mmCIF file of C-alpha atoms and ligand atoms in Angstrom:
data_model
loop_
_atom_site.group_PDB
_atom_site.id
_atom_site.type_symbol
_atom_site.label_atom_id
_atom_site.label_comp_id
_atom_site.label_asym_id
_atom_site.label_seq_id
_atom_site.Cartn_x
_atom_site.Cartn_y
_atom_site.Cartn_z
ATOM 1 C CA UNK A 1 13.272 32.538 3.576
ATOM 2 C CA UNK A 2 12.272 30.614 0.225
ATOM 3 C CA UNK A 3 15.645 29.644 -0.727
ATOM 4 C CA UNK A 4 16.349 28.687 3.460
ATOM 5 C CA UNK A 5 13.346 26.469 2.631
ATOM 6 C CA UNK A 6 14.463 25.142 -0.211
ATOM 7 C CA UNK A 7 18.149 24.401 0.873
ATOM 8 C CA UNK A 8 16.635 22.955 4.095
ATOM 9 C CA UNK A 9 14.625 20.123 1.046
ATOM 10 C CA UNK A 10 17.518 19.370 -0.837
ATOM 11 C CA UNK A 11 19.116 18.576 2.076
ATOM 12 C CA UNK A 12 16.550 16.270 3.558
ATOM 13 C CA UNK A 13 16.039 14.476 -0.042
ATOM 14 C CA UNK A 14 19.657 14.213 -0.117
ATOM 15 C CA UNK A 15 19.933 12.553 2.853
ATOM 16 C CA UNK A 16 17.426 10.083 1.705
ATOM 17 C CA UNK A 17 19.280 9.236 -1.034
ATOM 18 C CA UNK A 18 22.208 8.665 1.016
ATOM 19 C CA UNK A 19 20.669 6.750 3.649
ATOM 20 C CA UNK A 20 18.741 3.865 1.027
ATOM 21 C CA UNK A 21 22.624 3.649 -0.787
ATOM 22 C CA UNK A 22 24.001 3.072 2.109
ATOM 23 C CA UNK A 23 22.251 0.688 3.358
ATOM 24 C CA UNK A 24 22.159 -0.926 0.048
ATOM 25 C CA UNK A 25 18.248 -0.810 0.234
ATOM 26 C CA UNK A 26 15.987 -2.748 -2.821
ATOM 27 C CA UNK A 27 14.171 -0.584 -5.054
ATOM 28 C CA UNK A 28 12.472 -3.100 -6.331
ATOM 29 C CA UNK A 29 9.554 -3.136 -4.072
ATOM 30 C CA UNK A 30 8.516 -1.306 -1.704
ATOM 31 C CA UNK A 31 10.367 0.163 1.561
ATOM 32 C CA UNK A 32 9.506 -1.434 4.751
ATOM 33 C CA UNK A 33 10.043 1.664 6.739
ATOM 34 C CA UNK A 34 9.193 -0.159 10.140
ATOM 35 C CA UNK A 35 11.950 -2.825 9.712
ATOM 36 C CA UNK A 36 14.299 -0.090 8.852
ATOM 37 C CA UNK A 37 13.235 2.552 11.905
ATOM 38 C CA UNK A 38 13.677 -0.806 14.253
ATOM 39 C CA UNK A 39 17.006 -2.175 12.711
ATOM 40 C CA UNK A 40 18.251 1.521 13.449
ATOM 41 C CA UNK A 41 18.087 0.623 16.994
ATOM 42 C CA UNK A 42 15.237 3.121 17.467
ATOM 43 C CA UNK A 43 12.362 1.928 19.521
ATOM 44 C CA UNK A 44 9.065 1.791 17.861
ATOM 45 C CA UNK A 45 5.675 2.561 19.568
ATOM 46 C CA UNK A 46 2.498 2.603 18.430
ATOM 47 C CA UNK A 47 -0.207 4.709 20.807
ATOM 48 C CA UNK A 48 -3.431 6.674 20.878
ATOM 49 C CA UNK A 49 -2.199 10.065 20.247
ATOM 50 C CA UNK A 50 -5.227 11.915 19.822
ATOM 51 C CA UNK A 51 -4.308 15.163 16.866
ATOM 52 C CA UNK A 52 -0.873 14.178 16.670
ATOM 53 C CA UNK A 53 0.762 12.128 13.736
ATOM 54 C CA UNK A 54 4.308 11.148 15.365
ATOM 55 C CA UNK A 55 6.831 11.924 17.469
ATOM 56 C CA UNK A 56 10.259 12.163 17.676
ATOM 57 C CA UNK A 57 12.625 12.550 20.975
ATOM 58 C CA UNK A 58 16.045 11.516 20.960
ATOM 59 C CA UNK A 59 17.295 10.888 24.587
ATOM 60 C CA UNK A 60 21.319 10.385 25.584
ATOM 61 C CA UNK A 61 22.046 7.163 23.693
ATOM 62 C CA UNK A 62 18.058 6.273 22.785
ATOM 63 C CA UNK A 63 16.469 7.258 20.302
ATOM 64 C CA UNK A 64 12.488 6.339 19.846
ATOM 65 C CA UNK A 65 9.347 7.115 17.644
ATOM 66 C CA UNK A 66 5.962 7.045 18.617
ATOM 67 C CA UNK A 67 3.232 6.814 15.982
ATOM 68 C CA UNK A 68 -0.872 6.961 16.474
ATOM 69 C CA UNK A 69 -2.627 3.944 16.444
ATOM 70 C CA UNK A 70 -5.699 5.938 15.166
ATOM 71 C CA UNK A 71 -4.174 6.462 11.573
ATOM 72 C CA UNK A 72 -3.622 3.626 8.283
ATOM 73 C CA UNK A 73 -0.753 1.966 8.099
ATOM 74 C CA UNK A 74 -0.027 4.272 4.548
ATOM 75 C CA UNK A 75 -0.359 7.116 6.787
ATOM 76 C CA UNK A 76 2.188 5.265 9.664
ATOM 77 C CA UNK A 77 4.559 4.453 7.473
ATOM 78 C CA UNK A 78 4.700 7.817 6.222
ATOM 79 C CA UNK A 79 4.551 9.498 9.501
ATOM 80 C CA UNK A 80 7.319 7.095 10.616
ATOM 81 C CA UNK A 81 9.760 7.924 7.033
ATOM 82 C CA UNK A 82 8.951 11.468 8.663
ATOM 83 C CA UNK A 83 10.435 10.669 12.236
ATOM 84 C CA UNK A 84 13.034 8.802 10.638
ATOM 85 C CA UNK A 85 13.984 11.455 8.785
ATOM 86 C CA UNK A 86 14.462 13.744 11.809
ATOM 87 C CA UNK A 87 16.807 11.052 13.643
ATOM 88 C CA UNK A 88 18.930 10.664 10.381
ATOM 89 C CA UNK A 89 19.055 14.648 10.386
ATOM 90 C CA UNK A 90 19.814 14.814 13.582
ATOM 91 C CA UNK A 91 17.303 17.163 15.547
ATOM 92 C CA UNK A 92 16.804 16.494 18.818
ATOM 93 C CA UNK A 93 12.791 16.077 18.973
ATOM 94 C CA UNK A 94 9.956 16.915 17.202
ATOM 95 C CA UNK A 95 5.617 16.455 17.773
ATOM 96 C CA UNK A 96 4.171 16.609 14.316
ATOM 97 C CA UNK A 97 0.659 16.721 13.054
ATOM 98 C CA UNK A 98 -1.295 17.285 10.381
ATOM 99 C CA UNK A 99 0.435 20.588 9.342
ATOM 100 C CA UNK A 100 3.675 18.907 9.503
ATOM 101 C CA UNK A 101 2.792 15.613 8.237
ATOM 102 C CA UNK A 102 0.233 16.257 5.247
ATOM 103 C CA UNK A 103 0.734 20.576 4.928
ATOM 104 C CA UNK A 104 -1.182 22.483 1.888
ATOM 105 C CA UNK A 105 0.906 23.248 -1.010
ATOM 106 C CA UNK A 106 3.272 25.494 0.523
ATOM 107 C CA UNK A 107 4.258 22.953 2.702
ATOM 108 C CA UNK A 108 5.982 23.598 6.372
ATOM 109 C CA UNK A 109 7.575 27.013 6.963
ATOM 110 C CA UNK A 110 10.001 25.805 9.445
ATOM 111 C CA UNK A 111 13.453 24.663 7.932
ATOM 112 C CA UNK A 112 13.620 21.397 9.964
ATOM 113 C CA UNK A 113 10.169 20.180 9.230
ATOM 114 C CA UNK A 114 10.340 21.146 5.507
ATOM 115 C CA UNK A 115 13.982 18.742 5.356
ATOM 116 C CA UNK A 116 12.353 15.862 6.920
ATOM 117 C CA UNK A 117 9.182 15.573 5.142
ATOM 118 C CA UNK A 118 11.780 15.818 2.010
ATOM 119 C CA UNK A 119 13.444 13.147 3.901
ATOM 120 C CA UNK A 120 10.256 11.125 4.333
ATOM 121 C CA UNK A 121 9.050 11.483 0.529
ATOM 122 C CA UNK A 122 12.328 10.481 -0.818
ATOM 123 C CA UNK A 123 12.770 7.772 1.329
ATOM 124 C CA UNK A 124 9.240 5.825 1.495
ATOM 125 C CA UNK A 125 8.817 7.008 -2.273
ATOM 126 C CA UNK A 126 12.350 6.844 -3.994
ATOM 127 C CA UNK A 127 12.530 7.465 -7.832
ATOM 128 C CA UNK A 128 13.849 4.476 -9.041
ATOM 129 C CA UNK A 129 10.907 2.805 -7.336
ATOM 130 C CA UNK A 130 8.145 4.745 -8.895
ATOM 131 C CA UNK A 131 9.721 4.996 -11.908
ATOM 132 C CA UNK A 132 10.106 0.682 -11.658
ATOM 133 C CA UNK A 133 5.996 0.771 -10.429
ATOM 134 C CA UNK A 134 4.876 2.830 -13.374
ATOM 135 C CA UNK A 135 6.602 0.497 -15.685
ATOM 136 C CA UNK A 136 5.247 -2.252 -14.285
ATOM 137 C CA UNK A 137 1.865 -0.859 -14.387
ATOM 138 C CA UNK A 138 2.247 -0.191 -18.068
ATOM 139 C CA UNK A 139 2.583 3.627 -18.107
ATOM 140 C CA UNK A 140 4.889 5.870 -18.864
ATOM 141 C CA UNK A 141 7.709 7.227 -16.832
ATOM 142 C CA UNK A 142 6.597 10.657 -17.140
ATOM 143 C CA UNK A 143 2.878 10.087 -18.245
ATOM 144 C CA UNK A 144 1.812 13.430 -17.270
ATOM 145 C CA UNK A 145 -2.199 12.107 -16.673
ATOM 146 C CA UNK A 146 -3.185 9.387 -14.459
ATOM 147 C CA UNK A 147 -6.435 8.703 -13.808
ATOM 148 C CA UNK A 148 -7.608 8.550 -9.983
ATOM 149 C CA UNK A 149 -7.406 4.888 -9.900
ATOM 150 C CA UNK A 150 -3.641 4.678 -11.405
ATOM 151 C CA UNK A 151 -2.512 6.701 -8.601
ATOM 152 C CA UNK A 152 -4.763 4.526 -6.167
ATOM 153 C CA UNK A 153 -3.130 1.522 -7.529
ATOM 154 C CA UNK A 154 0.683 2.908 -7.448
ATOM 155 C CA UNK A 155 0.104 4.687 -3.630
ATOM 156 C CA UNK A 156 -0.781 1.068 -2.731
ATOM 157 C CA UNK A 157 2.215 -0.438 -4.315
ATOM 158 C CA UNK A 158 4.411 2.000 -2.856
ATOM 159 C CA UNK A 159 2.208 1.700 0.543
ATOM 160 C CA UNK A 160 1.879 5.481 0.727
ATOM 161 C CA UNK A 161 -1.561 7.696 1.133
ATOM 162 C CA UNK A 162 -3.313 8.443 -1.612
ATOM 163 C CA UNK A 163 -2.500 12.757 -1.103
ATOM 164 C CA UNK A 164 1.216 11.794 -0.585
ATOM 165 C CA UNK A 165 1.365 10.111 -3.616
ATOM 166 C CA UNK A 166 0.144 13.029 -5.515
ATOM 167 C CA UNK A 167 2.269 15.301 -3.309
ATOM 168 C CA UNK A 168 5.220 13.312 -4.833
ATOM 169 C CA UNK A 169 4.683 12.907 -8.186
ATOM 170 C CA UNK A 170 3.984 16.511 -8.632
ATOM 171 C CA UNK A 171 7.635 17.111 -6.597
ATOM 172 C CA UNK A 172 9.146 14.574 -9.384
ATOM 173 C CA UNK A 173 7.688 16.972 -12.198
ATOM 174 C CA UNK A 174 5.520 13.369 -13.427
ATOM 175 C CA UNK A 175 2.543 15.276 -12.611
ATOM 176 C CA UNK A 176 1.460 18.748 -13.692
ATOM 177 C CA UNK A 177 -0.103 21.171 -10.696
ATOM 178 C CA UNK A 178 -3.278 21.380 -12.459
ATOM 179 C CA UNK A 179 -3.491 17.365 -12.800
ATOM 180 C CA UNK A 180 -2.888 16.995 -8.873
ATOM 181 C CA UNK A 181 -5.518 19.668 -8.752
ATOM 182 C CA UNK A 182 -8.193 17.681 -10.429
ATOM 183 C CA UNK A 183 -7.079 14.212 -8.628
ATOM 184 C CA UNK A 184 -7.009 15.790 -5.110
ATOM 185 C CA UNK A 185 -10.877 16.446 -5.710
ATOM 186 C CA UNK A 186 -11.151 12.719 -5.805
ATOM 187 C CA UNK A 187 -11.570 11.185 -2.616
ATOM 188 C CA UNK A 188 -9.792 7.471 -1.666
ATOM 189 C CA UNK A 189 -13.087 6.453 -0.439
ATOM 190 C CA UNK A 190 -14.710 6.716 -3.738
ATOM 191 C CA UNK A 191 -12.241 5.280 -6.176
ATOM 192 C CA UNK A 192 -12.308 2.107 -3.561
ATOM 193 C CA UNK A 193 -16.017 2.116 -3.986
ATOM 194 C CA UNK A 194 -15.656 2.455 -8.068
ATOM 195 C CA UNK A 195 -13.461 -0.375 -7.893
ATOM 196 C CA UNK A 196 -15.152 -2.656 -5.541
ATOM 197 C CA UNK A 197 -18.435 -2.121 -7.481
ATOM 198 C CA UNK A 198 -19.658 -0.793 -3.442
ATOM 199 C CA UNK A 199 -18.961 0.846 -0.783
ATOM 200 C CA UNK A 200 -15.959 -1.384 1.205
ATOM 201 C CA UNK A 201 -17.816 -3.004 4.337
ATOM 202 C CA UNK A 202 -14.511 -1.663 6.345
ATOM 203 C CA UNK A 203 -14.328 1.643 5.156
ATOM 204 C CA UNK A 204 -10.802 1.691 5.817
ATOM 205 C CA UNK A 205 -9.672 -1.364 4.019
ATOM 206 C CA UNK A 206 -7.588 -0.820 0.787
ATOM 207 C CA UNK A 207 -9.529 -2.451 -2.539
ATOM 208 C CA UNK A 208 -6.743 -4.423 -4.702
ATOM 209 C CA UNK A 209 -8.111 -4.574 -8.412
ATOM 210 C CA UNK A 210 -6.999 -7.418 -10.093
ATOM 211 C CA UNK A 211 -8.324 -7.513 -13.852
ATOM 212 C CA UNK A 212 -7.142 -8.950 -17.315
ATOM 213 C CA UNK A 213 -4.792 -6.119 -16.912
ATOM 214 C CA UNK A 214 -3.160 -7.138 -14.465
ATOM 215 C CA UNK A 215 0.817 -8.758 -15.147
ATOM 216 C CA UNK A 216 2.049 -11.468 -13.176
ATOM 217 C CA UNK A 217 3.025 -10.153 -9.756
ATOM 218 C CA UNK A 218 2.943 -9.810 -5.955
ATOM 219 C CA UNK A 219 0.366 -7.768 -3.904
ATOM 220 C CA UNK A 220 1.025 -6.720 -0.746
ATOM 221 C CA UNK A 221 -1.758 -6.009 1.114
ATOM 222 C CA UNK A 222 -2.613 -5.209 4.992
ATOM 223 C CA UNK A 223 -4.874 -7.683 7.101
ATOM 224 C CA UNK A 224 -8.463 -6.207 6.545
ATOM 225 C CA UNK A 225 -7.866 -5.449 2.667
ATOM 226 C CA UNK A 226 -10.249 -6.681 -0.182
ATOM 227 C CA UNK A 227 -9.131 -8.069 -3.158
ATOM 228 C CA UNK A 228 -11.458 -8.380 -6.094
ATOM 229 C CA UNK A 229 -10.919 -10.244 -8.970
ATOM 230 C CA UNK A 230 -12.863 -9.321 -12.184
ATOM 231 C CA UNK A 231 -11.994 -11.507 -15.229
ATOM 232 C CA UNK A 232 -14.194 -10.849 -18.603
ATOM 233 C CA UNK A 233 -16.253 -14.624 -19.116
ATOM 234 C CA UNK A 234 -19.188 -15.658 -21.383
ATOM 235 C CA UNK A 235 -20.802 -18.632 -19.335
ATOM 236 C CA UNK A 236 -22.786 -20.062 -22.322
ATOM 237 C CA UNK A 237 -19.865 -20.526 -23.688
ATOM 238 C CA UNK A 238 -19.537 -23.145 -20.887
ATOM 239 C CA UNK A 239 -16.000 -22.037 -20.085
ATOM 240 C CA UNK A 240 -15.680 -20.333 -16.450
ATOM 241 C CA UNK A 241 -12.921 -18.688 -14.300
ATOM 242 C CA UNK A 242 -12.583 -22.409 -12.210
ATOM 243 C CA UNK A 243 -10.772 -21.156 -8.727
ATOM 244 C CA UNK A 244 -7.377 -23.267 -8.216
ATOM 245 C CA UNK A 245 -5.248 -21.888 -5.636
ATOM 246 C CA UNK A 246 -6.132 -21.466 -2.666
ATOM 247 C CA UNK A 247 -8.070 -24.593 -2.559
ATOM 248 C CA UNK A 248 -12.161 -24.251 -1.343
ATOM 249 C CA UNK A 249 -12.102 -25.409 1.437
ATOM 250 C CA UNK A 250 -8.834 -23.230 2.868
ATOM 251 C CA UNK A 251 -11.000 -19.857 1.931
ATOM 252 C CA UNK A 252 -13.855 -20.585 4.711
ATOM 253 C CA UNK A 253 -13.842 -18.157 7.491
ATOM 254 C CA UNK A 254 -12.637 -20.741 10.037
ATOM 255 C CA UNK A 255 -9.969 -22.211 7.466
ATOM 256 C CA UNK A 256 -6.267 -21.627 7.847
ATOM 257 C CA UNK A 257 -5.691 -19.736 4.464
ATOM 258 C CA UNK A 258 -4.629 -16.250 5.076
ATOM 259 C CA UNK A 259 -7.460 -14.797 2.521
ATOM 260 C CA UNK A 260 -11.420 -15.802 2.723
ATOM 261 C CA UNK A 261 -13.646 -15.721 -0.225
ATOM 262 C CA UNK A 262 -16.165 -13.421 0.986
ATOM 263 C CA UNK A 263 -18.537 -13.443 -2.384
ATOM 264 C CA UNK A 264 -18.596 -14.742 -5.780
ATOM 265 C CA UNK A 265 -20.926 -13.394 -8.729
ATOM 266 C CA UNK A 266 -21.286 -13.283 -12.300
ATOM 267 C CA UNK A 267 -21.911 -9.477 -13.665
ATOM 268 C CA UNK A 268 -23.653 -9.403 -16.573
ATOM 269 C CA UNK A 269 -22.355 -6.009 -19.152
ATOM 270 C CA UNK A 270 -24.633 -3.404 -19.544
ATOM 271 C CA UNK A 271 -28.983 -4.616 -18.536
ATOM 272 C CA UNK A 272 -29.227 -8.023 -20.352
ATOM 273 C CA UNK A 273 -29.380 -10.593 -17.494
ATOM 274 C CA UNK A 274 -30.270 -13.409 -20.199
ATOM 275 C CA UNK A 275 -28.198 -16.308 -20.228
ATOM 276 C CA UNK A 276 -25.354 -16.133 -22.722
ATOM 277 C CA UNK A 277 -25.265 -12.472 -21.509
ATOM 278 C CA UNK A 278 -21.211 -11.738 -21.741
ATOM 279 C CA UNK A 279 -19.723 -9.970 -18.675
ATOM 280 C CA UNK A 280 -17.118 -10.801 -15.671
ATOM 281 C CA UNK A 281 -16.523 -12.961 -12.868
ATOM 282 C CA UNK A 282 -16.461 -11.195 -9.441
ATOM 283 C CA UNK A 283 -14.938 -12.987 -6.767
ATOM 284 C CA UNK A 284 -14.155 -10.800 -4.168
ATOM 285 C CA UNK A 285 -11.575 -12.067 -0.964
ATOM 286 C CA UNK A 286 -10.773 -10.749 2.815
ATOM 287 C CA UNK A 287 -6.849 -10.764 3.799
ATOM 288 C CA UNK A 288 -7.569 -12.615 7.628
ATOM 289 C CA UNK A 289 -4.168 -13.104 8.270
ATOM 290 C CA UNK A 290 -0.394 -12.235 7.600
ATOM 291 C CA UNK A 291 1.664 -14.593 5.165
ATOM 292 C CA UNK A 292 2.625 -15.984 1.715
ATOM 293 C CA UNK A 293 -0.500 -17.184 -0.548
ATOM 294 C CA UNK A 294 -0.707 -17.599 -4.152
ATOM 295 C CA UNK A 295 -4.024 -17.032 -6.162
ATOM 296 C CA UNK A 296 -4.431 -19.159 -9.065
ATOM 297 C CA UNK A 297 -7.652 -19.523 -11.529
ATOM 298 C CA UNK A 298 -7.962 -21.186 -14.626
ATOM 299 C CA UNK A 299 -10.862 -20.332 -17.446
ATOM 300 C CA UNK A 300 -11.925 -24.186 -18.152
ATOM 301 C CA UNK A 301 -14.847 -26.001 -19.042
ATOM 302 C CA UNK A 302 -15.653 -27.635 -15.753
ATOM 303 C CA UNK A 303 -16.401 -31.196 -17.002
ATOM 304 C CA UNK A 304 -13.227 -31.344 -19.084
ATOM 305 C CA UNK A 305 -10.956 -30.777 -15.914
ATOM 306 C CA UNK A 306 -8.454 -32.773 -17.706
ATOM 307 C CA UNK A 307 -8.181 -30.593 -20.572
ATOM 308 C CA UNK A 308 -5.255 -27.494 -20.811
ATOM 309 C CA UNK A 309 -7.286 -24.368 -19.753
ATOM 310 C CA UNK A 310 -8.417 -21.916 -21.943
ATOM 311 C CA UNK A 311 -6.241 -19.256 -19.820
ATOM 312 C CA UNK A 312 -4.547 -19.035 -16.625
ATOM 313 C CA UNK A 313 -4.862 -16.019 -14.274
ATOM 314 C CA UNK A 314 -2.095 -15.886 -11.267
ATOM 315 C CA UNK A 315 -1.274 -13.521 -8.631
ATOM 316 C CA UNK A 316 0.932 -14.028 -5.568
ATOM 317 C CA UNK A 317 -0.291 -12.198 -2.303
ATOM 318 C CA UNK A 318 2.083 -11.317 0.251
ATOM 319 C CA UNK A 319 0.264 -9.831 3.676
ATOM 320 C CA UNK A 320 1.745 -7.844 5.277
ATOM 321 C CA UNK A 321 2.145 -8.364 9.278
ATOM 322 C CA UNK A 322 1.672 -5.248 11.810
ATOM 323 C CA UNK A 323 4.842 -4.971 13.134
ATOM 324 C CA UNK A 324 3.011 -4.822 16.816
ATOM 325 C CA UNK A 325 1.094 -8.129 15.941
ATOM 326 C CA UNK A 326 -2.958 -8.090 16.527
ATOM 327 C CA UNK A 327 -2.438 -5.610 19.077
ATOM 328 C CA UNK A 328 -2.258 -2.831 16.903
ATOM 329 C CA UNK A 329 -0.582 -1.139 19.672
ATOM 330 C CA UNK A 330 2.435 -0.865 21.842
ATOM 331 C CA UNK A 331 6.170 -1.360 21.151
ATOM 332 C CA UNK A 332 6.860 -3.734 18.120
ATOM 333 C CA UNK A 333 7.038 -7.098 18.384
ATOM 334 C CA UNK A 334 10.839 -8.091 18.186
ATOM 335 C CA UNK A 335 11.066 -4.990 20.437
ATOM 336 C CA UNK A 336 9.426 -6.853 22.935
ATOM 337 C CA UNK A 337 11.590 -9.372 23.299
ATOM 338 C CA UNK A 338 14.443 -6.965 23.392
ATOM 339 C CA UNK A 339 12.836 -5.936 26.486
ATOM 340 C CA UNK A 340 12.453 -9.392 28.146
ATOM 341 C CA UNK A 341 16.135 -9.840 27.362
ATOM 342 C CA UNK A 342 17.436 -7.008 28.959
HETATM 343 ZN ZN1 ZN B 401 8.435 16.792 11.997
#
């Protein structure tokens, strides 16, 4: 039964494989597995669905998906990699949930199920990608640790949960059983508190961490996320972290910017609140709203505007849009249409 098991995984990766060549997929970011279910001619739902994940039922020439509105998007899109993986495969139908979507360690014992969540971790999580994330994070390919909040950061780069992330890296041999031991005991809801300094006010929003460490890049967050900014300052120095891009007045709650500066602080290292203390600049935003923005600060003197800045901090956010638009629910958008059309 083992090796049934194990045939039934190679085959699902390999089909993975096969399926982001042929369709001449880019690795270099991440997979938008809703675009790709929809471009596959396969309709797209989103629905209550009480304890299960997804669906799959393939009917005559139709094909469709149906995934629960209850869940995160990082969940979703794994769920729907999952479904996906069952069309590409071929089965007819399948109701999954929780012990087909996110199974202990020994994973599903039926053949089908165990090939298309290969499918769906190859697929949503393809090597060349993590290995391309982990670079670009500054670790190494195989690096054997990560701390809790690398493999926060690279599940939200590769928009994946948190326990699928692990799930995969152990799979790639990147992670040792023990170390995905020790990081399962670590729950999301705490790292996103140690990074946000507090407990998120939506508990299910994703915290981006943008720090001195951070390389020049695009985030890709979901409507709802936080993303805090922490740069290292010494304010009687008289040179602050001056906020560029987006302009003030485009970060107000009823502004059009797609991101709202929802607090701004100076943190003082260690107890010493006395001026001249040295520490970091908070600010902390709220993605409102799908689109392209680009975040820009410079670390100036504010009455020598005109002067080059000490240093220049830039990040370029990309928000992502639910593919059913503010509905959260229902058949996706361009699906819609489809339907009006026809
Ligand atoms: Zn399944």
């Amino acid at each position: 039964v083992a090796s049934a098991l194990e045939g039934a995984r190679r085959k699902g990766a390999r089909a993975a494989q096969h399926e982001y060549l042929r369709r001449a997929i880019p690795l270099d970011r991440r997979i938008d597995i809703f675009r790709i279910v929809q471009e596959s001619g396969i309709w797209l739902m989103f629905q209550p669905l009480g304890g299960l994940f997804g669906a799959y039922q393939r009917l005559g020439e139709a094909a469709g998906i149906v995934l629960n509105t209850k869940h995160l998007p990082a969940v979703q899109r794994f769920t729907a990699a999952h479904e996906f993986g069952h069309h590409v495969l071929g089965h007819e139908r399948s109701f999954d949930t929780e012990d087909e979507i996110e199974p202990g360690p020994g994973g599903s014992d039926s053949e089908d199920e165990a090939a298309a969540q290969a499918f769906a971790a190859d697929f949503l999580m393809p090597l060349p990608l993590i290995n391309r994330t982990l670079k670009d994070m500054g670790l190494a390919l195989s690096p054997a640790t990560l701390s809790a909040d690398q493999v926060y950061q690279l599940s939200l780069d590769l928009g994946a949960s948190y326990s699928a992330t692990i799930s995969r890296l152990v799979g790639l041999n990147k992670l040792s059983f023990n170390a995905a031991g020790d990081l399962r005991k670590q729950r999301p809801i705490a790292i996103k508190e140690e990074r946000a300094g507090r407990r998120p006010d939506w508990t299910r929003a994703q915290v981006w961490l943008l720090n001195e460490k951070w390389q020049e890049g695009v985030l890709r967050p979901w409507v709802g996320d936080e993303i805090h900014v922490v740069l290292p300052g010494t304010p009687s120095s008289g040179y602050l972290w001056v906020l560029k891009e987006p302009e003030r007045d485009a970060l107000e709650p009823a502004g059009q910017g797609l991101i709202v500066l929802e607090k701004e602080a100076f943190e003082p290292t260690g107890q010493q609140e006395m001026f001249g203390a040295e520490g970091a600049q908070h600010l902390v935003f709220r993605v409102t709203k799908p689109g392209f923005q680009s975040l820009r600060l410079t670390k100036q003197r504010p009455w020598q505007a005109d002067l080059a800045p000490l240093a220049t901090f830039e990040a370029k956010v990309e928000a992502e849009a639910f593919p059913t638009g503010d509905s959260r629910r229902g058949l996706s958008e361009p699906q819609k249409e489809l339907l009006l059309v026809s």
